[in-house]
């Protein structure tokens, strides 16, 4: 692929032509990153330093070196006054793509409506309301990987301390999920002005080596003076350096003032100037503004227009807003360019030389003049049909009274950003609310905007602000607005749940049910479904069983299939959690019968019940049904923008894929769920996601992998002092990770912390497996009495549940004790039965585990061939499913090679090991089906092997084969 962005404009990208001074060590580090791109180099470079210290100049040099090596380079910049234009720096960078690479049109289409293209701004069209911002993050990463395949890719983003929230969220994703291949993302920022979340992410990954941090210090005096002022007398240059304290921008500003008329232009003594890291140096503003003194009034106004317009500062817009003719504007721009105050930028824009200068010009522009510029810009953008998001920025700064047309633009801007940039959506709705008159005439519309804003805040990390806004709606809603009130109450309760405030959620809903006049039957169904959703997180399901029954009855009386299916799904989940698998199975079957018959369009309000049904089916061992319903829920939630429901559905699918041994996809699902939970800002949800991520990590990683234990520890830390289902999950995973890491004492303590001394604090379907872990831990520490007690408890629990996976777990517990007492035969039988139980239910992970444990027991019992066959089958399942834990177990249980050469007759010597094994079993009189069952093969495979045996041994019947085997 031909490198893009190689034009002079793109190459300079508002950097000066001044040669790079100093920074030899830093540039050497960056050159190393480029040279080793895709071969162990950091995938993220973080350049930090104070304003004017040289971050942009160093980045420009990096881009130049990368282009000289043939890499594709795209470069963008965040802007101080465009913080509500979603993905602004990425849009600026991807505008450098001069053409669509033929190998990535699909990915460019996926991101184009959000990341934009060329022209006056980064938002060429409306984004569909069904877009998924987390899916967009993955699409951008895939696009970067695709662009980097041929020659390597450098994405350079400047001034990210000013990045909009959507860009910060995307950056966080790219930090935590580095783009594979020869791709590097380079950011430059002022450390003190960077949002805390991004700083934390960069610091965390810098500690792991994934991020290379380069903190720019002041230049040394010799470098600064010889590089920037070699013609000045040494004493005067040293004086200027001392005043600037090694900051290149400040030094150049002092130098400019000195050369024009230092004594006249300095407004303060250089020796008294100070530079604070990350802030504008004292006195620098006056020095920079002194550059504007020679400008004529018209040139000054043109510069002000450019500073205010930002991305819209293209000649046609500048001319109309400034009220200049083409000739007058050309003269103004020539003068401004000659004085190096503005430069050509990407997309035909005019760019102020440095962000600091833009800030100074913008802030020194009279307020009334700024408002006039914004007003004229909004009118011009409306005239040219620019997207509402671009008009909204100027409307916000110029319209202060009721203006229906401006109000409509703000609402459109909110709609355009709702799915991919909800923080911006909430901002535009807030601006619209400020314009909307607070009168009875607009009261209903005001509450609708507040509800919309609450939803946007709820999915963008503003849960507490969302809750406060919903309380305001509930307290002001009119008696005839029952639909609005119920929507607000249900949404508020859901928000309280995500904040971990279950008691408040339950109290709010119960109060609503007691309200007079009482809610309508349909409202009672909505409230009842939300109320029952608090189980088992805070209230136990038995406490909510009556509420679920009432909701189900109300829905059936109304003929409300959606409400009925929702109540049945909640009942299935609750009963499965409590261990009544018979009731859970019946409820799940009924719920599935209704849901499967309804079209997707009718199920928008039932994504959460679909997730609960999927979890219930997973607990019941109905893995295919569980994944099918989770997939359907995911599709509906994505299309309807219900982002907050995605983690529940993603984790259900991940859980199924752990059980069925598809660990790579399980990891991807858990990672996506983590991204969304972090974006929503719910600590409670994040802790639950991290617990499930830990389960995936344990299963997918080699025994003792520190990554698995770290994930479990993070889950426990995120949960804090909570004591509910999600907290118990976190502690269980910590115990699981500790045991696989070789720490049985910590494992036992964590598991008992999760469920109490008798594990009664845990859901019954988990108890057999966790009892098995406690048996293992007890035997490791020599506590055979405790191991026997936990084994018996596992057996009783499994019998009560009647589920194959749980029965298999209990069998493995008993087998451990049998092996401890030297009874390899009994252990082999139990483990063989456990493998068969798991195979019947489709629990491939546990089937493989049972086989690998059975193999050495079978060999010790004198059945070496069967033991080897079981090992091979278990190893095949483990490696095929990406189960690093089981692959490690396989290495520990690998059968030893045969020690004696074969003494078989010539006709038997030609048989393979598998054919000889099958021949022996056939000679014993076993049927094809029986041989297949014993060796974990299909009957068709056995039949094929036997045909080869008959051909090689020249016998035609089983009787003849038995005679031949007897003679051998």
Coordinates of N, CA and C in Angstrom, one line a residue, residues 133-134 169 418-419 421-423 452-463 466 491 495 641-645 676-681:
X133 N -21.5 1.8 20.2 CA -20.2 2.5 20.3 C -19.1 1.5 20.6
X134 N -19.4 0.4 21.3 CA -18.4 -0.6 21.6 C -18.0 -1.4 20.4
X169 N -12.9 7.3 25.5 CA -13.3 5.9 25.6 C -12.7 5.0 24.6
X418 N -26.5 9.7 20.2 CA -27.0 8.9 21.3 C -26.4 7.6 21.5
X419 N -26.1 6.9 20.3 CA -25.6 5.5 20.4 C -24.1 5.4 20.5
X421 N -21.8 8.2 21.1 CA -21.2 9.2 22.0 C -22.2 9.8 23.0
X422 N -22.7 8.9 23.9 CA -23.8 9.3 24.8 C -23.5 10.5 25.7
X423 N -22.2 10.7 26.0 CA -21.8 11.9 26.8 C -22.1 13.2 26.1
X452 N -34.7 11.3 28.3 CA -33.7 11.0 27.3 C -32.3 11.3 27.9
X453 N -32.1 12.4 28.6 CA -30.8 12.7 29.1 C -30.4 11.7 30.2
X454 N -31.3 11.3 31.0 CA -31.0 10.3 32.0 C -30.6 9.0 31.4
X455 N -31.2 8.6 30.3 CA -30.7 7.4 29.7 C -29.3 7.5 29.1
X456 N -29.1 8.7 28.5 CA -27.7 8.9 28.0 C -26.7 8.9 29.1
X457 N -27.0 9.6 30.2 CA -26.1 9.6 31.3 C -25.9 8.2 31.9
X458 N -26.9 7.4 31.9 CA -26.9 6.1 32.5 C -26.0 5.1 31.7
X459 N -25.7 5.4 30.5 CA -24.9 4.4 29.7 C -23.5 5.1 29.4
X460 N -23.2 6.2 30.0 CA -21.9 6.8 29.8 C -21.1 7.2 31.0
X461 N -21.5 6.5 32.1 CA -20.7 6.7 33.3 C -21.3 7.7 34.3
X462 N -22.4 8.3 33.9 CA -23.1 9.3 34.8 C -24.3 8.8 35.5
X463 N -24.1 7.6 36.2 CA -25.2 7.0 36.9 C -25.8 7.8 38.0
X466 N -27.7 10.7 36.5 CA -28.9 10.1 35.9 C -30.0 9.9 37.0
X491 N -36.8 3.0 35.3 CA -35.4 3.4 34.9 C -34.6 3.8 36.1
X495 N -31.2 2.0 37.5 CA -30.0 2.8 37.8 C -29.5 2.6 39.2
X641 N -30.1 -0.1 21.2 CA -29.3 0.8 22.0 C -29.3 0.5 23.4
X642 N -29.7 -0.7 23.9 CA -29.8 -1.0 25.3 C -28.4 -1.5 25.7
X643 N -27.4 -0.7 25.7 CA -26.0 -1.0 26.0 C -25.9 -1.7 27.3
X644 N -26.6 -1.2 28.3 CA -26.4 -1.6 29.7 C -26.8 -3.1 29.9
X645 N -27.5 -3.7 29.0 CA -27.9 -5.1 29.1 C -26.9 -6.0 28.4
X676 N -17.7 -2.6 28.1 CA -19.0 -2.0 28.3 C -19.3 -1.6 29.8
X677 N -18.9 -2.5 30.7 CA -19.1 -2.2 32.1 C -18.3 -1.0 32.5
X678 N -17.1 -0.9 32.0 CA -16.3 0.3 32.4 C -16.9 1.5 31.8
X679 N -17.4 1.4 30.6 CA -18.0 2.6 29.9 C -19.3 3.1 30.7
X680 N -20.1 2.1 31.2 CA -21.3 2.5 31.9 C -20.9 3.1 33.3
X681 N -19.9 2.6 33.9 CA -19.4 3.2 35.2 C -20.1 2.6 36.4

